[in-house]
Structure formats: C-alpha cells, structure tokens
PDB file of C-alpha atoms in Angstrom:
ATOM      1  CA  TYR O   1       4.660 -11.857  -6.671  1.00  0.00           C
ATOM      2  CA  ARG O   2       1.226 -13.365  -6.357  1.00  0.00           C
ATOM      3  CA  GLY O   3      -0.927 -12.333  -9.276  1.00  0.00           C
ATOM      4  CA  THR O   4      -1.782  -8.960 -10.741  1.00  0.00           C
ATOM      5  CA  PHE O   5      -4.582  -6.422 -10.490  1.00  0.00           C
ATOM      6  CA  THR O   6      -5.627  -3.951 -13.204  1.00  0.00           C
ATOM      7  CA  ASP O   7      -7.305  -0.697 -12.136  1.00  0.00           C
ATOM      8  CA  THR O   8      -9.735   1.636 -13.930  1.00  0.00           C
ATOM      9  CA  LYS O   9      -6.822   3.501 -15.577  1.00  0.00           C
ATOM     10  CA  ASN O  10      -5.561   0.203 -17.010  1.00  0.00           C
ATOM     11  CA  ARG O  11      -2.556   0.173 -14.710  1.00  0.00           C
ATOM     12  CA  THR O  12      -1.511  -3.384 -13.893  1.00  0.00           C
ATOM     13  CA  TYR O  13       0.026  -3.918 -10.472  1.00  0.00           C
ATOM     14  CA  LYS O  14       2.177  -6.889  -9.445  1.00  0.00           C
ATOM     15  CA  GLU O  15       0.893  -7.955  -6.040  1.00  0.00           C
ATOM     16  CA  TYR O  16       4.149  -8.610  -4.222  1.00  0.00           C
ATOM     17  CA  LYS O  17       4.247 -10.502  -0.909  1.00  0.00           C
ATOM     18  CA  GLN O  18       6.686 -10.024   1.983  1.00  0.00           C
ATOM     19  CA  GLY O  19       7.503 -13.691   2.416  1.00  0.00           C
ATOM     20  CA  TYR O  20       8.529 -14.442  -1.150  1.00  0.00           C
ATOM     21  CA  SER O  21      12.065 -14.939  -2.423  1.00  0.00           C
ATOM     22  CA  PRO O  22      14.357 -13.393  -3.375  1.00  0.00           C
ATOM     23  CA  TRP O  23      13.742 -10.498  -0.950  1.00  0.00           C
ATOM     24  CA  LYS O  24      12.167 -12.137   2.109  1.00  0.00           C
ATOM     25  CA  THR O  25      15.468 -12.458   4.027  1.00  0.00           C
ATOM     26  CA  VAL O  26      16.790  -8.996   3.108  1.00  0.00           C
ATOM     27  CA  PRO O  27      17.355  -7.011   6.343  1.00  0.00           C
ATOM     28  CA  TYR O  28      14.791  -4.285   7.042  1.00  0.00           C
ATOM     29  CA  SER O  29      14.035  -2.325  10.209  1.00  0.00           C
ATOM     30  CA  ASN O  30      14.753  -4.609  13.191  1.00  0.00           C
ATOM     31  CA  SER O  31      13.996  -7.765  11.198  1.00  0.00           C
ATOM     32  CA  ASN O  32      13.808  -8.555   7.482  1.00  0.00           C
ATOM     33  CA  ILE O  33      11.350  -7.888   4.666  1.00  0.00           C
ATOM     34  CA  HIS O  34       9.365 -11.016   5.548  1.00  0.00           C
ATOM     35  CA  GLY O  35       8.900  -9.878   9.141  1.00  0.00           C
ATOM     36  CA  ALA O  36       8.735  -6.081   8.859  1.00  0.00           C
ATOM     37  CA  GLY O  37       8.793  -5.038   5.201  1.00  0.00           C
ATOM     38  CA  CYS O  38       5.134  -4.281   4.553  1.00  0.00           C
ATOM     39  CA  GLY O  39       5.939  -0.625   3.768  1.00  0.00           C
ATOM     40  CA  PRO O  40       8.525  -1.219   1.044  1.00  0.00           C
ATOM     41  CA  VAL O  41       6.477  -4.090  -0.396  1.00  0.00           C
ATOM     42  CA  SER O  42       3.344  -1.899  -0.577  1.00  0.00           C
ATOM     43  CA  LEU O  43       5.322   0.846  -2.317  1.00  0.00           C
ATOM     44  CA  ALA O  44       6.691  -1.725  -4.787  1.00  0.00           C
ATOM     45  CA  ILE O  45       3.124  -2.808  -5.592  1.00  0.00           C
ATOM     46  CA  ILE O  46       2.081   0.778  -6.331  1.00  0.00           C
ATOM     47  CA  ALA O  47       5.281   1.767  -8.170  1.00  0.00           C
ATOM     48  CA  ASN O  48       4.963  -1.235 -10.464  1.00  0.00           C
ATOM     49  CA  GLY O  49       1.515  -0.048 -11.561  1.00  0.00           C
ATOM     50  CA  TYR O  50       3.127   3.222 -12.633  1.00  0.00           C
ATOM     51  CA  GLY O  51       5.746   1.401 -14.700  1.00  0.00           C
ATOM     52  CA  ILE O  52       8.496   1.955 -12.120  1.00  0.00           C
ATOM     53  CA  ASN O  53      10.482  -1.253 -12.037  1.00  0.00           C
ATOM     54  CA  GLU O  54      11.659  -1.313  -8.404  1.00  0.00           C
ATOM     55  CA  ASN O  55      11.153  -4.405  -6.280  1.00  0.00           C
ATOM     56  CA  PRO O  56      10.664  -4.655  -2.494  1.00  0.00           C
ATOM     57  CA  GLU O  57      14.404  -5.172  -1.926  1.00  0.00           C
ATOM     58  CA  THR O  58      15.559  -1.988  -3.677  1.00  0.00           C
ATOM     59  CA  ILE O  59      12.901   0.076  -1.912  1.00  0.00           C
ATOM     60  CA  ALA O  60      13.758  -1.446   1.501  1.00  0.00           C
ATOM     61  CA  LYS O  61      17.425  -0.617   0.955  1.00  0.00           C
ATOM     62  CA  TYR O  62      16.450   3.009   0.289  1.00  0.00           C
ATOM     63  CA  MET O  63      14.070   3.228   3.266  1.00  0.00           C
ATOM     64  CA  VAL O  64      16.367   1.860   6.051  1.00  0.00           C
ATOM     65  CA  GLY O  65      14.755   2.051   9.514  1.00  0.00           C
ATOM     66  CA  ASN O  66      11.231   1.984  10.885  1.00  0.00           C
ATOM     67  CA  THR O  67       8.380   2.648   8.492  1.00  0.00           C
ATOM     68  CA  GLY O  68       6.228   5.729   9.140  1.00  0.00           C
ATOM     69  CA  ALA O  69       4.254   8.312   7.189  1.00  0.00           C
ATOM     70  CA  GLU O  70       7.194  10.603   6.494  1.00  0.00           C
ATOM     71  CA  LYS O  71       9.542   7.756   5.479  1.00  0.00           C
ATOM     72  CA  LEU O  72       6.931   6.306   3.100  1.00  0.00           C
ATOM     73  CA  SER O  73       6.259   9.739   1.596  1.00  0.00           C
ATOM     74  CA  ASP O  74       9.991  10.404   1.210  1.00  0.00           C
ATOM     75  CA  ALA O  75      10.526   7.083  -0.601  1.00  0.00           C
ATOM     76  CA  LEU O  76       7.579   7.811  -2.897  1.00  0.00           C
ATOM     77  CA  THR O  77       8.811  11.338  -3.681  1.00  0.00           C
ATOM     78  CA  ASN O  78      12.581  11.021  -3.800  1.00  0.00           C
ATOM     79  CA  PHE O  79      13.208   7.390  -4.793  1.00  0.00           C
ATOM     80  CA  LEU O  80      10.135   6.469  -6.855  1.00  0.00           C
ATOM     81  CA  LYS O  81       9.403  10.018  -8.125  1.00  0.00           C
ATOM     82  CA  LEU O  82       5.669   9.782  -7.312  1.00  0.00           C
ATOM     83  CA  THR O  83       4.074  12.892  -5.860  1.00  0.00           C
ATOM     84  CA  ASN O  84       1.903  12.137  -2.848  1.00  0.00           C
ATOM     85  CA  THR O  85      -0.040  13.576   0.079  1.00  0.00           C
ATOM     86  CA  ILE O  86      -0.219  12.334   3.651  1.00  0.00           C
ATOM     87  CA  HIS O  87      -3.770  12.559   5.050  1.00  0.00           C
ATOM     88  CA  TRP O  88      -4.201  12.776   8.826  1.00  0.00           C
ATOM     89  CA  ASN O  89      -8.018  13.071   8.895  1.00  0.00           C
ATOM     90  CA  ASP O  90     -11.252  12.784   6.865  1.00  0.00           C
ATOM     91  CA  TYR O  91     -10.102   9.320   5.805  1.00  0.00           C
ATOM     92  CA  LYS O  92     -13.224   8.049   4.092  1.00  0.00           C
ATOM     93  CA  ASN O  93     -13.944  11.090   1.913  1.00  0.00           C
ATOM     94  CA  LYS O  94     -10.332  11.667   0.861  1.00  0.00           C
ATOM     95  CA  MET O  95      -9.722   7.976   0.220  1.00  0.00           C
ATOM     96  CA  LYS O  96     -12.880   7.600  -1.848  1.00  0.00           C
ATOM     97  CA  GLU O  97     -12.214  10.780  -3.844  1.00  0.00           C
ATOM     98  CA  ASN O  98      -8.679   9.716  -4.725  1.00  0.00           C
ATOM     99  CA  LEU O  99      -9.527   6.107  -5.550  1.00  0.00           C
ATOM    100  CA  GLU O 100     -12.440   7.224  -7.745  1.00  0.00           C
ATOM    101  CA  ALA O 101      -9.966   9.460  -9.604  1.00  0.00           C
ATOM    102  CA  GLY O 102      -7.766   6.407 -10.205  1.00  0.00           C
ATOM    103  CA  ARG O 103      -5.109   7.319  -7.629  1.00  0.00           C
ATOM    104  CA  PRO O 104      -3.984   4.435  -5.380  1.00  0.00           C
ATOM    105  CA  VAL O 105      -3.407   4.819  -1.645  1.00  0.00           C
ATOM    106  CA  VAL O 106      -0.935   3.572   0.940  1.00  0.00           C
ATOM    107  CA  LEU O 107      -2.904   2.359   3.962  1.00  0.00           C
ATOM    108  CA  SER O 108      -1.578   2.264   7.510  1.00  0.00           C
ATOM    109  CA  VAL O 109      -3.686   0.006   9.746  1.00  0.00           C
ATOM    110  CA  LYS O 110      -3.393  -0.465  13.486  1.00  0.00           C
ATOM    111  CA  ASN O 111      -2.626  -3.409  15.668  1.00  0.00           C
ATOM    112  CA  SER O 112      -6.009  -4.577  16.940  1.00  0.00           C
ATOM    113  CA  PRO O 113      -7.529  -7.938  17.858  1.00  0.00           C
ATOM    114  CA  THR O 114     -10.493  -7.172  15.581  1.00  0.00           C
ATOM    115  CA  ASN O 115      -8.350  -6.130  12.620  1.00  0.00           C
ATOM    116  CA  MET O 116      -9.063  -8.351   9.598  1.00  0.00           C
ATOM    117  CA  PHE O 117      -5.797  -7.424   7.897  1.00  0.00           C
ATOM    118  CA  THR O 118      -3.106  -8.194  10.453  1.00  0.00           C
ATOM    119  CA  ASN O 119      -2.283  -8.800  14.089  1.00  0.00           C
ATOM    120  CA  ALA O 120       0.309  -6.012  14.091  1.00  0.00           C
ATOM    121  CA  SER O 121       0.661  -2.479  12.742  1.00  0.00           C
ATOM    122  CA  HIS O 122       0.705  -2.882   8.972  1.00  0.00           C
ATOM    123  CA  ILE O 123       1.013  -1.085   5.628  1.00  0.00           C
ATOM    124  CA  MET O 124      -1.009  -2.134   2.555  1.00  0.00           C
ATOM    125  CA  ALA O 125      -1.880  -0.785  -0.894  1.00  0.00           C
ATOM    126  CA  GLY O 126      -5.416   0.282  -1.869  1.00  0.00           C
ATOM    127  CA  LEU O 127      -5.556   0.143  -5.658  1.00  0.00           C
ATOM    128  CA  SER O 128      -9.123   0.869  -6.766  1.00  0.00           C
ATOM    129  CA  ILE O 129     -12.727   1.343  -5.618  1.00  0.00           C
ATOM    130  CA  ASN O 130     -15.879  -0.192  -7.094  1.00  0.00           C
ATOM    131  CA  GLU O 131     -19.523   0.923  -7.273  1.00  0.00           C
ATOM    132  CA  ASN O 132     -20.227  -0.755  -3.897  1.00  0.00           C
ATOM    133  CA  ASP O 133     -17.618   1.406  -2.117  1.00  0.00           C
ATOM    134  CA  GLU O 134     -15.292  -1.569  -1.792  1.00  0.00           C
ATOM    135  CA  VAL O 135     -11.555  -0.983  -2.095  1.00  0.00           C
ATOM    136  CA  TRP O 136      -9.225  -3.476  -3.763  1.00  0.00           C
ATOM    137  CA  VAL O 137      -6.673  -4.100  -1.005  1.00  0.00           C
ATOM    138  CA  SER O 138      -3.350  -5.579  -2.020  1.00  0.00           C
ATOM    139  CA  ASN O 139      -2.110  -6.944   1.300  1.00  0.00           C
ATOM    140  CA  PRO O 140       1.637  -7.708   1.264  1.00  0.00           C
ATOM    141  CA  ASN O 141       1.279 -10.075   4.246  1.00  0.00           C
ATOM    142  CA  SER O 142       2.117 -13.485   2.804  1.00  0.00           C
ATOM    143  CA  GLY O 143      -0.627 -15.237   4.760  1.00  0.00           C
ATOM    144  CA  LYS O 144      -3.427 -12.858   3.727  1.00  0.00           C
ATOM    145  CA  THR O 145      -5.296 -12.701   0.468  1.00  0.00           C
ATOM    146  CA  ASN O 146      -5.951  -9.644  -1.654  1.00  0.00           C
ATOM    147  CA  GLY O 147      -9.461  -8.542  -2.478  1.00  0.00           C
ATOM    148  CA  TRP O 148     -12.404  -6.162  -2.252  1.00  0.00           C
ATOM    149  CA  VAL O 149     -13.025  -4.721   1.231  1.00  0.00           C
ATOM    150  CA  PRO O 150     -15.747  -2.216   2.219  1.00  0.00           C
ATOM    151  CA  ILE O 151     -14.199   1.231   2.646  1.00  0.00           C
ATOM    152  CA  ASP O 152     -15.826   1.545   6.095  1.00  0.00           C
ATOM    153  CA  LYS O 153     -13.928  -1.573   7.270  1.00  0.00           C
ATOM    154  CA  ILE O 154     -10.661  -0.004   6.157  1.00  0.00           C
ATOM    155  CA  VAL O 155     -11.406   3.382   7.732  1.00  0.00           C
ATOM    156  CA  GLU O 156     -12.267   1.633  11.009  1.00  0.00           C
ATOM    157  CA  HIS O 157      -8.685   0.338  11.213  1.00  0.00           C
ATOM    158  CA  ILE O 158      -6.670   3.300   9.867  1.00  0.00           C
ATOM    159  CA  ASP O 159      -3.720   4.021  12.139  1.00  0.00           C
ATOM    160  CA  GLY O 160      -3.485   7.809  12.090  1.00  0.00           C
ATOM    161  CA  TYR O 161      -2.826   8.415   8.394  1.00  0.00           C
ATOM    162  CA  PHE O 162      -2.963   7.181   4.822  1.00  0.00           C
ATOM    163  CA  ILE O 163      -1.135   8.447   1.750  1.00  0.00           C
ATOM    164  CA  THR O 164      -2.555   9.214  -1.683  1.00  0.00           C
ATOM    165  CA  ILE O 165      -0.490   8.997  -4.858  1.00  0.00           C
ATOM    166  CA  ASP O 166      -1.046  12.266  -6.691  1.00  0.00           C
ATOM    167  CA  SER O 167       0.965  11.419  -9.822  1.00  0.00           C
ATOM    168  CA  ASP O 168      -1.130  10.680 -12.886  1.00  0.00           C
ATOM    169  CA  LYS O 169       1.541   8.751 -14.821  1.00  0.00           C
TER     170      LYS O 169
END
C-alpha cells in the first residue's frame, strides 16, 4: 500500500494501489487487478479502516466479474460484513451528511476527458470531509495521488451512484 490516512473517528486506512504486488497480476473482470480492480481495491481500503483484514486479492476473488453498484454492495454486505446504502441521487447532500458522520463512501466516477481522477470509469474511496467541504479521496489508481478534493468536483463526475458505509464499527 502507499501510506495511510486517519479519519475523524480515528480509523486508519491503508491506501492500497491497483498496480502494487502481490495482487496486481491477479485476474479480475476481463483483465487483472492492475487494469480493472479499482472496485476491490477501494473496498479493501475501506475494510481495512474498520479492522477487516482483507486485501485487494481476496476481495477480487469474491467479486468475480464486472464491478457495479450491486456487486460492490454485495461484497460489502456479505463478504466484509459492512452494512451500506447505494445512493442514486442527491449526491452532494447524502455524501456530505455521511462523511460528516464519519462514514466513508465508495465513489463511482465516469469516463470523461475532463475527469481529474481517471480516463476511464473508476471506483475510489472517500474517507473523510474537512471544514472546507473537501473530501479525502483515496484513489486506487497507481498513477494518481490521494488527497483533499472539493466535494463539488467529485459530484460533477459521479457516474450514477455512490455507496455509503452505514456500519459504525
């Protein structure tokens, strides 16, 4: 992993990256974790903060197939035992409310030439929010850095849904 982040509830998250060994060559979807494993890697980042010791490889092996809202939610619920809610609208208010309550989010962002996060559809972890309405984004893309991003920038690129972690472990 590449560093850690500690949120307002004193949860420390390992910020895993897709292109790191030993999992980068593990098959996932139509590629491998390095090429297509942003979903399992993002879930590993969040799970780790809750003291759940699963790495990107074990989550990818559970999730087999293309990543989508229902598959992410299923892995959170049934494999990682974290209750969650998929949000299909009102992104900014629901995201802010949950992050302020110390509940991380799984972000789905769209493929767009103006997207600062990726040049393809992508999943990331939002771990906290600060007083300037900036979200700490843990981006599993190996070539991108993690950091504070204005919530409006994130909402602008949401691809149909995001997921909140409802568990207060």
